[in-house]
Each structure stands twice: as C-alpha cells, then as structure tokens.
Coordinates of C-alpha atoms in Angstrom, one line a residue:
M1 CA 6.8 -3.2 24.8
I2 CA 5.9 -1.1 21.8
S3 CA 2.3 -0.5 21.1
F4 CA 0.8 0.5 17.7
T5 CA -2.2 -0.2 15.6
L6 CA -1.6 -2.8 12.9
N7 CA -4.4 -3.2 10.3
E8 CA -6.9 -1.6 12.6
K9 CA -6.0 -3.7 15.6
V10 CA -4.0 -2.4 18.6
I11 CA -1.0 -4.7 19.2
E12 CA 2.1 -4.8 21.4
V13 CA 5.4 -6.1 20.3
D14 CA 8.2 -7.0 22.8
A15 CA 11.3 -6.5 20.7
D16 CA 14.4 -4.3 20.5
P17 CA 13.2 -0.8 19.7
S18 CA 15.9 -0.5 17.0
M19 CA 14.5 -3.6 15.1
P20 CA 13.3 -2.6 11.7
L21 CA 9.5 -2.7 11.4
L22 CA 9.8 -5.1 8.4
W23 CA 11.4 -7.8 10.5
A24 CA 8.9 -7.3 13.3
L25 CA 6.1 -7.7 10.8
R26 CA 7.5 -10.7 9.1
D27 CA 9.3 -12.6 11.9
L28 CA 7.2 -11.7 15.0
L29 CA 3.7 -11.0 13.6
D30 CA 3.6 -13.4 10.6
M31 CA 2.7 -10.6 8.2
T32 CA 4.8 -11.9 5.3
G33 CA 3.1 -9.9 2.5
T34 CA 5.5 -7.1 3.1
K35 CA 8.7 -8.1 1.3
Y36 CA 12.4 -7.6 1.9
G37 CA 14.2 -6.3 -1.2
C38 CA 17.2 -4.2 -0.5
G39 CA 17.3 -3.3 3.2
I40 CA 18.2 0.4 2.4
A41 CA 14.8 1.9 1.4
Q42 CA 15.7 2.0 -2.3
C43 CA 13.5 -0.7 -3.9
G44 CA 10.0 -0.2 -2.3
A45 CA 9.2 -3.9 -1.7
C46 CA 8.8 -3.2 2.0
T47 CA 6.4 -0.3 1.6
V48 CA 3.6 -0.1 4.2
H49 CA 1.5 2.9 5.4
M50 CA 2.2 4.8 8.6
D51 CA -0.6 7.1 9.5
G52 CA -1.7 6.9 5.8
N53 CA 1.7 7.7 4.3
A54 CA 3.8 5.2 2.3
V55 CA 7.0 4.4 4.2
R56 CA 9.8 1.9 3.8
S57 CA 9.5 -0.6 6.7
C58 CA 13.1 -2.0 6.2
V59 CA 14.6 1.2 7.7
M60 CA 11.8 2.2 10.1
P61 CA 12.7 1.3 13.7
L62 CA 10.0 -0.1 15.9
S63 CA 10.5 2.8 18.2
A64 CA 9.2 5.2 15.4
V65 CA 5.9 3.3 15.1
A66 CA 4.8 3.6 18.8
G67 CA 1.3 4.9 18.9
K68 CA 1.1 5.0 15.1
K69 CA -1.4 3.4 12.6
I70 CA 0.4 0.9 10.4
K71 CA -1.3 -0.8 7.4
T72 CA 0.3 -3.6 5.5
I73 CA -0.9 -5.4 2.3
E74 CA -2.8 -7.7 4.6
G75 CA -4.8 -4.7 5.7
L76 CA -6.4 -4.4 2.2
P77 CA -9.5 -6.4 1.4
S78 CA -8.7 -10.1 1.1
D79 CA -11.2 -10.4 -1.7
A80 CA -9.3 -7.9 -3.9
S81 CA -12.2 -5.5 -3.9
H82 CA -10.1 -2.4 -3.4
V83 CA -10.1 -0.3 -6.6
I84 CA -6.3 -0.6 -6.9
Q85 CA -6.4 -4.4 -6.5
Q86 CA -9.1 -4.6 -9.1
A87 CA -7.1 -2.4 -11.5
W88 CA -4.0 -4.4 -10.9
L89 CA -5.8 -7.6 -12.0
E90 CA -7.6 -5.9 -14.9
H91 CA -4.3 -4.6 -16.3
N92 CA -2.3 -7.8 -15.6
V93 CA 0.3 -5.8 -13.7
P94 CA 2.1 -8.6 -11.8
Q95 CA 4.7 -10.8 -13.5
C96 CA 6.9 -12.3 -10.8
G97 CA 4.9 -10.5 -8.2
Y98 CA 7.7 -9.9 -5.7
C99 CA 7.4 -6.1 -5.8
Q100 CA 3.7 -6.0 -5.9
S101 CA 2.8 -5.5 -2.3
G102 CA 5.0 -2.4 -2.1
Q103 CA 3.7 -1.1 -5.5
I104 CA 0.1 -1.6 -4.4
M105 CA 0.7 0.1 -1.0
S106 CA 2.3 3.1 -2.7
A107 CA -0.5 3.3 -5.2
V108 CA -3.2 3.1 -2.5
A109 CA -1.5 5.9 -0.5
L110 CA -1.3 8.0 -3.7
L111 CA -5.0 7.7 -4.4
E112 CA -5.9 8.4 -0.8
S113 CA -4.1 11.7 -1.0
N114 CA -4.8 12.6 -4.6
Q115 CA -8.0 11.5 -6.2
N116 CA -7.0 12.4 -9.7
P117 CA -3.2 12.1 -10.1
D118 CA -1.5 13.2 -13.4
D119 CA 1.5 11.4 -14.8
A120 CA 3.9 13.5 -12.8
A121 CA 2.1 12.8 -9.5
I122 CA 2.1 9.1 -10.3
D123 CA 5.8 9.1 -11.2
T124 CA 6.6 11.0 -7.9
A125 CA 4.5 8.7 -5.7
M126 CA 5.8 5.5 -7.3
Q127 CA 9.5 6.7 -7.5
G128 CA 11.7 4.2 -5.7
N129 CA 9.3 1.2 -6.2
I130 CA 11.4 -0.9 -8.5
C131 CA 9.9 -3.6 -10.7
R132 CA 12.6 -5.8 -12.1
C133 CA 10.1 -7.2 -14.6
G134 CA 9.5 -3.7 -16.0
T135 CA 5.7 -3.5 -15.7
Y136 CA 5.8 0.3 -15.2
P137 CA 3.4 1.1 -18.1
R138 CA 0.8 -1.3 -16.7
I139 CA 1.3 0.0 -13.2
K140 CA 0.7 3.6 -14.4
A141 CA -2.3 2.5 -16.5
A142 CA -3.8 0.6 -13.5
I143 CA -3.4 3.7 -11.3
K144 CA -5.1 6.0 -13.8
D145 CA -7.9 3.5 -14.3
A146 CA -8.4 3.1 -10.6
A147 CA -8.5 6.9 -10.1
K148 CA -11.2 7.2 -12.8
K149 CA -13.3 4.4 -11.3
Q150 CA -12.9 5.8 -7.8
T151 CA -13.9 9.3 -9.0
A152 CA -16.8 7.9 -11.0
S153 CA -18.0 5.9 -7.9
Y154 CA -17.7 9.0 -5.7
N155 CA -19.6 11.2 -8.2
Y156 CA -22.3 8.5 -8.5
N157 CA -22.7 8.3 -4.8
L158 CA -22.9 12.1 -4.6
G159 CA -26.0 12.0 -6.9
K160 CA -27.9 9.7 -4.6
N161 CA -30.5 11.0 -2.1
V162 CA -29.6 10.8 1.5
G163 CA -30.4 7.3 2.8
E164 CA -30.5 5.8 -0.7
Q165 CA -28.3 2.8 -1.4
A166 CA -25.6 3.2 -4.1

C-alpha cells in the first residue's frame, strides 16, 4: 500500500510501486483529467503538483509519491473560480483542450511560486507544455492577466481592516 494525499484527501493505493502515477490516477482512482500525451515527460499533458511543484506524472513512480501531497486538475475549483481558470476562459485559451489540464497545472504552480512572473519566468515555467493547436500567445496573456488580478486582489485585501470582509 502506498499512502499519499490526493487533492487534500489521504488515500492508499494498492499497486506496483513502479507504476507511473499517471496510470494510478487514471485507471485506479478515476482521475481522468490528467492526460497521457507522450509517456516520456516531454509534452506536459500529465502535469500534476507534488508538494506544490509541477511534475510529470507519466514518469513519476508511485513509490516517489508516498507521503507527498498530490494535486490534479480535479483539485482546482469545479466552478472554475481559480484566477487561472478564469483567465483561461476570458482569453479563450483552449482549442482542442487536450493539453489544457497540464497547461493549467503548470500555470497555477508558477503563480503560487511567483506572484508577478515576467515573460522569461512564464517561458521557463511553461517550457515542455506542448500545445499542438499553438495557443501559446493566449496562454501567456492569460497567465499575465491572472497574475495582475491575483496581485490586485491581494493588494485590495491588504487595505482592509482586520475582520472586515473583502
């Protein structure tokens, strides 16, 4: 049994420790939002968070996630209220949609570690997330917009008195 936290819930998986996390998520845990793209960690479709960092689940053995916190696309708000999800919709980022869960998870990890990323930081964080439809300009614009909104919201909340609602 391998125990880890998945989307804020402690779970146990009875599987071969060498099984890639991707297949445990999809086949054993019915978390099909994480996609299989290449199987060699080159396309980013399988991106999830491990302890807050974007990782490729297709090459991550289950043994490596024991005791870790894993977040999949299903761990984001189902009402699309996360600032990245909202920006994705506002900028009409998806076309075919296949790469989007990996793109979104990489973008969320970026904004969690860098509140105001510049173009170079965005390029570095999103490197290896392939969009065969070529929506890269919209992806970058959505990330920049989400960062601005996140910062504006944070600054707005800092101006509130303690105990006052935002």
